Coordinates of C-alpha atoms and ligand atoms in Angstrom, one line a residue:
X1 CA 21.5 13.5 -1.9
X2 CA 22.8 11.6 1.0
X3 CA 26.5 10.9 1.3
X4 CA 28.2 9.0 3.8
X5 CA 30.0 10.8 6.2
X6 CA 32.9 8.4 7.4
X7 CA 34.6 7.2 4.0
X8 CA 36.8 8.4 1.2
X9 CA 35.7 11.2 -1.0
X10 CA 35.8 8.6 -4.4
X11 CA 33.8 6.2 -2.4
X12 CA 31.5 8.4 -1.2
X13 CA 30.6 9.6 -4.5
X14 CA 30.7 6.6 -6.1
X15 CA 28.0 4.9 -3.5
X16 CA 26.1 8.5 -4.3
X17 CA 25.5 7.7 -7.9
X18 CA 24.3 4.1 -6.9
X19 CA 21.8 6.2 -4.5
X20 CA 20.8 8.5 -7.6
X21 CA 20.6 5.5 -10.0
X22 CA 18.6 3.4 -7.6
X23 CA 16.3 6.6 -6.9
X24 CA 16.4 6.7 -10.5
X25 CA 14.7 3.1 -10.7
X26 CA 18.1 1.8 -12.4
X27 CA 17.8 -1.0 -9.7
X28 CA 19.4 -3.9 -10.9
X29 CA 22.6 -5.0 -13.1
X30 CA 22.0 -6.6 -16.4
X31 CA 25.2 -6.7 -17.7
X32 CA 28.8 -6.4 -17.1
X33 CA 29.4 -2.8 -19.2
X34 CA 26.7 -0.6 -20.4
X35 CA 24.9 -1.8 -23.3
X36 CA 23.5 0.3 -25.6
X37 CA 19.8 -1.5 -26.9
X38 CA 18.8 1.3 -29.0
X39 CA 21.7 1.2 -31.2
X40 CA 21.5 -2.5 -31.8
X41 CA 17.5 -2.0 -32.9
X42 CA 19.3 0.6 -35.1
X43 CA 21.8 -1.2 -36.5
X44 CA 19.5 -4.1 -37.6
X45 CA 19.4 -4.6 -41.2
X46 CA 16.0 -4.0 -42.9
X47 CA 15.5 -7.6 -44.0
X48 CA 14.8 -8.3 -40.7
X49 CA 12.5 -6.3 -40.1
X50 CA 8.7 -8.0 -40.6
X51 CA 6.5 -7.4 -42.8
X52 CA 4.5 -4.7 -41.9
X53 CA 6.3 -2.4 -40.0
X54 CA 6.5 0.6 -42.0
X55 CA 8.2 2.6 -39.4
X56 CA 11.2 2.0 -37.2
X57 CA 10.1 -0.5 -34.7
X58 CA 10.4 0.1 -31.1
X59 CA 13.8 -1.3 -29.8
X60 CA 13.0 -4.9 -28.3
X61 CA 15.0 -6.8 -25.7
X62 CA 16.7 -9.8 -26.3
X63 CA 16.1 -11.6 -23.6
X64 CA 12.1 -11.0 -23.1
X65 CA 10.3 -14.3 -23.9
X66 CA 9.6 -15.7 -26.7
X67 CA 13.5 -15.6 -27.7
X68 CA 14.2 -19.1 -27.1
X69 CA 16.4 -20.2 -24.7
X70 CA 16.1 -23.9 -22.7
X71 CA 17.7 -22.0 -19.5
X72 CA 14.7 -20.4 -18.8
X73 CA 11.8 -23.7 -19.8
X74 CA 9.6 -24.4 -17.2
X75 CA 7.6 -27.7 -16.8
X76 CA 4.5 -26.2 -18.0
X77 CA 3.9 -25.8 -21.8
X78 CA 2.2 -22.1 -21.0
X79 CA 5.2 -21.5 -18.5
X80 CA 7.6 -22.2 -21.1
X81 CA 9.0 -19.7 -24.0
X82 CA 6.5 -18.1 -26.1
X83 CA 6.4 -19.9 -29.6
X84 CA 6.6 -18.0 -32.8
X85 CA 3.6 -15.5 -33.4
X86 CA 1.1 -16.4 -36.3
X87 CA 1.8 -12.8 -37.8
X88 CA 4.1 -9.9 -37.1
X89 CA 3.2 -8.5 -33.7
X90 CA 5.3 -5.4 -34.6
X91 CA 3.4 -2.5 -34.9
X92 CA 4.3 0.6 -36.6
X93 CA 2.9 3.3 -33.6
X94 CA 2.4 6.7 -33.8
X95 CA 0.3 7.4 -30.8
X96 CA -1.1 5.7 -27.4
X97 CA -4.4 5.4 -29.5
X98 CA -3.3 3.6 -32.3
X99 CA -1.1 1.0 -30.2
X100 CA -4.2 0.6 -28.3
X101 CA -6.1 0.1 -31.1
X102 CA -3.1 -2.5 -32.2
X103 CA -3.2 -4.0 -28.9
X104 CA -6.9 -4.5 -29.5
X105 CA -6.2 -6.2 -32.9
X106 CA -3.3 -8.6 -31.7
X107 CA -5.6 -9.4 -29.0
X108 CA -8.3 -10.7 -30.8
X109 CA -6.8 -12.8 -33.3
X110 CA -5.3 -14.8 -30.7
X111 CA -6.8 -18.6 -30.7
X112 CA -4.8 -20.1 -27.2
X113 CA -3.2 -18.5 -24.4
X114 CA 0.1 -19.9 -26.1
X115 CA -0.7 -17.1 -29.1
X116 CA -1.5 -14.7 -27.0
X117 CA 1.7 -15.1 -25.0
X118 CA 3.3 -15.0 -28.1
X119 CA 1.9 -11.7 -29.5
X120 CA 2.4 -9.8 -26.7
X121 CA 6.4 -11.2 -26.7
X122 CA 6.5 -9.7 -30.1
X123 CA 3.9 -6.6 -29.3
X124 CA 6.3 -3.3 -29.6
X125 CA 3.1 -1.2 -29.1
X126 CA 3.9 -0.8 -25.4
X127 CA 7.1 1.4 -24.2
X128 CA 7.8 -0.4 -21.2
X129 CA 9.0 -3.6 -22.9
X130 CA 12.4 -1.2 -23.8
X131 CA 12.8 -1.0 -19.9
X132 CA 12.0 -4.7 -18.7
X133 CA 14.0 -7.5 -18.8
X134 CA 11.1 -10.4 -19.5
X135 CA 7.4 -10.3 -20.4
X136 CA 6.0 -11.3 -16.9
X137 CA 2.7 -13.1 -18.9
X138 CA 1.1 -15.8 -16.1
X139 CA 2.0 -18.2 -13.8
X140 CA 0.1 -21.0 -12.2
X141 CA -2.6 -23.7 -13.8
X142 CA -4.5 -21.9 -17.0
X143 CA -6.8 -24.6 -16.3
X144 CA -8.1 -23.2 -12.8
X145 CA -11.5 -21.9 -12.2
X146 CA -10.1 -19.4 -10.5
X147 CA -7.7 -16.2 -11.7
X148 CA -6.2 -13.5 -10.2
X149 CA -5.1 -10.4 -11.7
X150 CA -2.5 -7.9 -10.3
X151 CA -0.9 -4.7 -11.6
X152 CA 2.2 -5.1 -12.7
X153 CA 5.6 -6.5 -12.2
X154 CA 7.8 -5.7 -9.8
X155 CA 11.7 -6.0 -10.0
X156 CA 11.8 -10.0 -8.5
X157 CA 9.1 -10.7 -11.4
X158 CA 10.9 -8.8 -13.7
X159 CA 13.8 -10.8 -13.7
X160 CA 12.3 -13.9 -13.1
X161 CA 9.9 -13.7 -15.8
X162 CA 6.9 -15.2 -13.7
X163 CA 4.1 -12.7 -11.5
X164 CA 4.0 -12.7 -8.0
X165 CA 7.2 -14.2 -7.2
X166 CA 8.8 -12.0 -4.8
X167 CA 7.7 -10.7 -1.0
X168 CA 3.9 -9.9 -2.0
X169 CA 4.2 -13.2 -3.8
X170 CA 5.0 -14.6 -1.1
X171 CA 2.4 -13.4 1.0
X172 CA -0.5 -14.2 -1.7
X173 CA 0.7 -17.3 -1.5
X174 CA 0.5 -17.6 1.9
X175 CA -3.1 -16.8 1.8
X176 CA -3.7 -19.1 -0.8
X177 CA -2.6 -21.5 1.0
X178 CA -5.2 -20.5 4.1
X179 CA -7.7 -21.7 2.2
X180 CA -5.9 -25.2 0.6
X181 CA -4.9 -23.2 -2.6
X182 CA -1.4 -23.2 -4.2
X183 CA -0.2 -22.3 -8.0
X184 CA -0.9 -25.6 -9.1
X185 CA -4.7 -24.3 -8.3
X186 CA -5.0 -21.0 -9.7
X187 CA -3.9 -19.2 -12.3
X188 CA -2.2 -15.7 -12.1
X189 CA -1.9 -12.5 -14.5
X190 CA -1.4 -8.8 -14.1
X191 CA -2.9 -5.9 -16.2
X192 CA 0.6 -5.0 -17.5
X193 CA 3.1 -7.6 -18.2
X194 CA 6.0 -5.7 -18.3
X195 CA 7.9 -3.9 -15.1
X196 CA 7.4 -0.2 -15.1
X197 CA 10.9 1.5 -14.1
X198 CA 11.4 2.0 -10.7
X199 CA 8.3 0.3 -9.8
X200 CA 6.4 3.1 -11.0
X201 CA 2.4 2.9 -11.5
X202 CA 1.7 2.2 -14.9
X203 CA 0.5 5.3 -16.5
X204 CA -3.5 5.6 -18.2
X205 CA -2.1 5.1 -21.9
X206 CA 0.3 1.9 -20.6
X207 CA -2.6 0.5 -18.4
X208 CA -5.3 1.4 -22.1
X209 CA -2.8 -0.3 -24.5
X210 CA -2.6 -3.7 -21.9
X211 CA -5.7 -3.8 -21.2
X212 CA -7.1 -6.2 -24.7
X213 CA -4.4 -8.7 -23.6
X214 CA -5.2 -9.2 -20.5
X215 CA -9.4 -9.2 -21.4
X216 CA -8.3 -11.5 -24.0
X217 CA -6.0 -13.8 -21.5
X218 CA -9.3 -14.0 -19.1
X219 CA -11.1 -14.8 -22.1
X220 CA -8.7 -17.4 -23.1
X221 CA -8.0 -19.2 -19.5
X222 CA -12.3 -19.1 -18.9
X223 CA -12.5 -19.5 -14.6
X224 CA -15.3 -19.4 -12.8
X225 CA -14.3 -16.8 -10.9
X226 CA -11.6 -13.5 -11.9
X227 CA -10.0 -12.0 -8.8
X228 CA -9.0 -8.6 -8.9
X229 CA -6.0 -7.8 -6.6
X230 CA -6.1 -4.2 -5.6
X231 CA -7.7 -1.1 -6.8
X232 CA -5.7 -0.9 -10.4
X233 CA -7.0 -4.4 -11.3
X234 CA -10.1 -3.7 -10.2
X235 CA -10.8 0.0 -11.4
X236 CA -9.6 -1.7 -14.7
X237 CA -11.1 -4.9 -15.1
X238 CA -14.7 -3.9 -13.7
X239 CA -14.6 0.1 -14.8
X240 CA -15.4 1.1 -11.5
X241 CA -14.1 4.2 -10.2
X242 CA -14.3 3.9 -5.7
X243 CA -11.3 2.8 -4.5
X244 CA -10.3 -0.7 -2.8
X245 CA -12.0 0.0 0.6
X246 CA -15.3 0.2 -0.8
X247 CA -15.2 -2.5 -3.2
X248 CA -13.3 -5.2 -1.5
X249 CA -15.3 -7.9 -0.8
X250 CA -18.0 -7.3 -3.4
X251 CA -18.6 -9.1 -6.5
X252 CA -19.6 -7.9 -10.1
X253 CA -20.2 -9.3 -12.9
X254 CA -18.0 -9.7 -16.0
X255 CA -18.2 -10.4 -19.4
X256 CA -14.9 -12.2 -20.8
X257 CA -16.3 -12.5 -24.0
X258 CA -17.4 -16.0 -24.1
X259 CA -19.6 -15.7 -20.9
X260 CA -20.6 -13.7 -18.0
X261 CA -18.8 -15.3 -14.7
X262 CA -18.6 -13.7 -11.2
X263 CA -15.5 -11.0 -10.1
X264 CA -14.4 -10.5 -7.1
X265 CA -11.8 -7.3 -5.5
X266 CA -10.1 -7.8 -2.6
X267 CA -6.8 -5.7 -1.1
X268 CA -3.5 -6.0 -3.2
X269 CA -0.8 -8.2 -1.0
X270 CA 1.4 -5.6 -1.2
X271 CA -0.8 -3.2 0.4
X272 CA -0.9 -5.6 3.4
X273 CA 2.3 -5.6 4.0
X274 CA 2.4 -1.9 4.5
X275 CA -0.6 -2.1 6.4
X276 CA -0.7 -5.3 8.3
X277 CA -3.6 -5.2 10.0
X278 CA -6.1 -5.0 7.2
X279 CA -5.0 -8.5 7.0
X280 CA -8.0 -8.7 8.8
X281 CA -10.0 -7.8 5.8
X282 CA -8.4 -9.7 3.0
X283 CA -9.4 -12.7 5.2
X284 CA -12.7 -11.9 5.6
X285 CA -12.2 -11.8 1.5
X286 CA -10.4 -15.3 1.0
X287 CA -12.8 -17.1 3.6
X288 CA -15.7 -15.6 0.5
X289 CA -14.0 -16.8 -2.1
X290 CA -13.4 -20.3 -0.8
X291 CA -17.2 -20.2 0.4
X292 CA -18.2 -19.6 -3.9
X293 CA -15.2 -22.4 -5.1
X294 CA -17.2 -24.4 -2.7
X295 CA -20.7 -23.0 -4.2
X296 CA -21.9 -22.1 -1.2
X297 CA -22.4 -18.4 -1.9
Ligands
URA301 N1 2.5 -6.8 -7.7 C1 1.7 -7.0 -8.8 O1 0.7 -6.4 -8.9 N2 2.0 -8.0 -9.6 C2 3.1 -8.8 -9.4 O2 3.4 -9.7 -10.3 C3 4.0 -8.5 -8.4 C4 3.7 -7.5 -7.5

């Protein structure tokens, strides 16, 4: 561990465990004093649990959405907080399998992207909900032909509650806006809606117990064309197992359910800026996809 040479022994250990808890992924303050979630989920009488969950739930966070609050409303009835499920999203999960195979079932009995935000507020199926601060389900116009689908959340999207919102945000919107597109024109998801720890790539079993919501949610918001940003979404969405480079620029098919519509990879933004110069490429990619908005491909 690194230690700063030139100050006080205290200091220098205290700014030591903010290195190890920052290495750690413990990257941003929540509260004032430490507050201990998994004894409130404990401590919460029975009659509040729903009907349904037959073991101890999954502690949940107060603050994801779908809790309520007018401070976080945004103008957008989909942007705003998730109303009340239908039925009982909790799940009582024994196994990656079985919330998979809950996911699977919450998924499909959602009617409207509202529902479906909804469930997955209340969804306890999925670990990494424990660890985030907000369910991170969409941002931009539902009504778009066009969608694009990331990886996951990243600590600015984490506490913001919205994807894409911090530097690779940035930069996506940026290219967007190359070729005359902004949020108001597309609509934007990622495979898991929750921020792993630390930034950390989802694992298999997170990316397998997401995946219904997020084939439901392209199902539900019905573009023309799905874009998947970077070789996650991709390797996900379209089962395919070669990496970005070869399958950037391509299209494939995909079945959301309702129809088949056209799918498209192209390099995640945050991969450009590490590597700048395949900026090159993702243009190439953008100048495609305007040339199929445009139906000229
Ligand atoms: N990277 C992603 O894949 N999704 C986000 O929302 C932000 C960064």
């Amino acid at each position: 561990m690194r230690l700063m040479p030139d100050i006080a022994p205290d200091r220098a250990a205290l700014l030591a465990l903010l290195e190890f808890h920052v290495a750690a992924g413990v990257d941003c303050a929540l509260d004032e004093i430490p507050h201990d979630r998994f004894a409130d989920d404990a401590a919460r009488p029975a009659a509040e649990a729903p009907a349904g969950a037959s073991v101890a739930p999954m502690p949940g966070r107060p603050a994801a959405a779908g809790s309520g609050s007018a401070a976080t409303a945004q103008s957008h009835p989909l942007l705003q907080r998730a109303p009340e499920p239908r039925t009982p999203a909790r799940v009582a999960v024994a196994s990656p399998e079985e919330a998979a195979s809950a996911a699977r079932d919450q998924a499909r009995s959602a009617r409207s992207l509202e529902e479906l935000a909804a469930l997955l507020a209340s969804f306890e199926g999925c670990g990494l909900r424990v660890t985030a601060k907000n369910l991170v389900f969409a941002d931009g116009n539902p009504q778009s032909r066009l969608m694009l689908v990331g990886e996951a959340p990243g600590g600015d999207e984490d506490r913001i509650g919205k994807p894409f919102v911090g530097r690779s945000g940035q930069l996506l919107d940026r290219m967007l806006a190359a070729i005359g597109l902004d949020r108001t024109s597309v609509y934007i998801a990622n495979i898991v809606p929750w921020r792993p720890p630390g930034n950390r790539t989802p694992t298999p079993q997170e990316v397998a117990i997401c995946r219904p919501f997020i084939e439901k949610q392209i199902e539900l918001a019905d573009p023309d064309i799905l874009v998947c940003l970077g070789g996650p979404s991709a390797q996900t969405l379209l089962s395919i197992k070669e990496g970005i480079l070869k399958t950037r620029g391509r299209w494939f098919p995909y079945q959301t359910g309702r129809r088949e519509i056209r799918a498209f990879a192209t390099l995640h933004p945050a991969y450009l800026l590490r590597q700048p110069l395949q900026k090159r490429l993702a243009w190439r990619d953008f100048r495609a996809l305007k040339r199929a908005l445009e139906g000229r491909t």
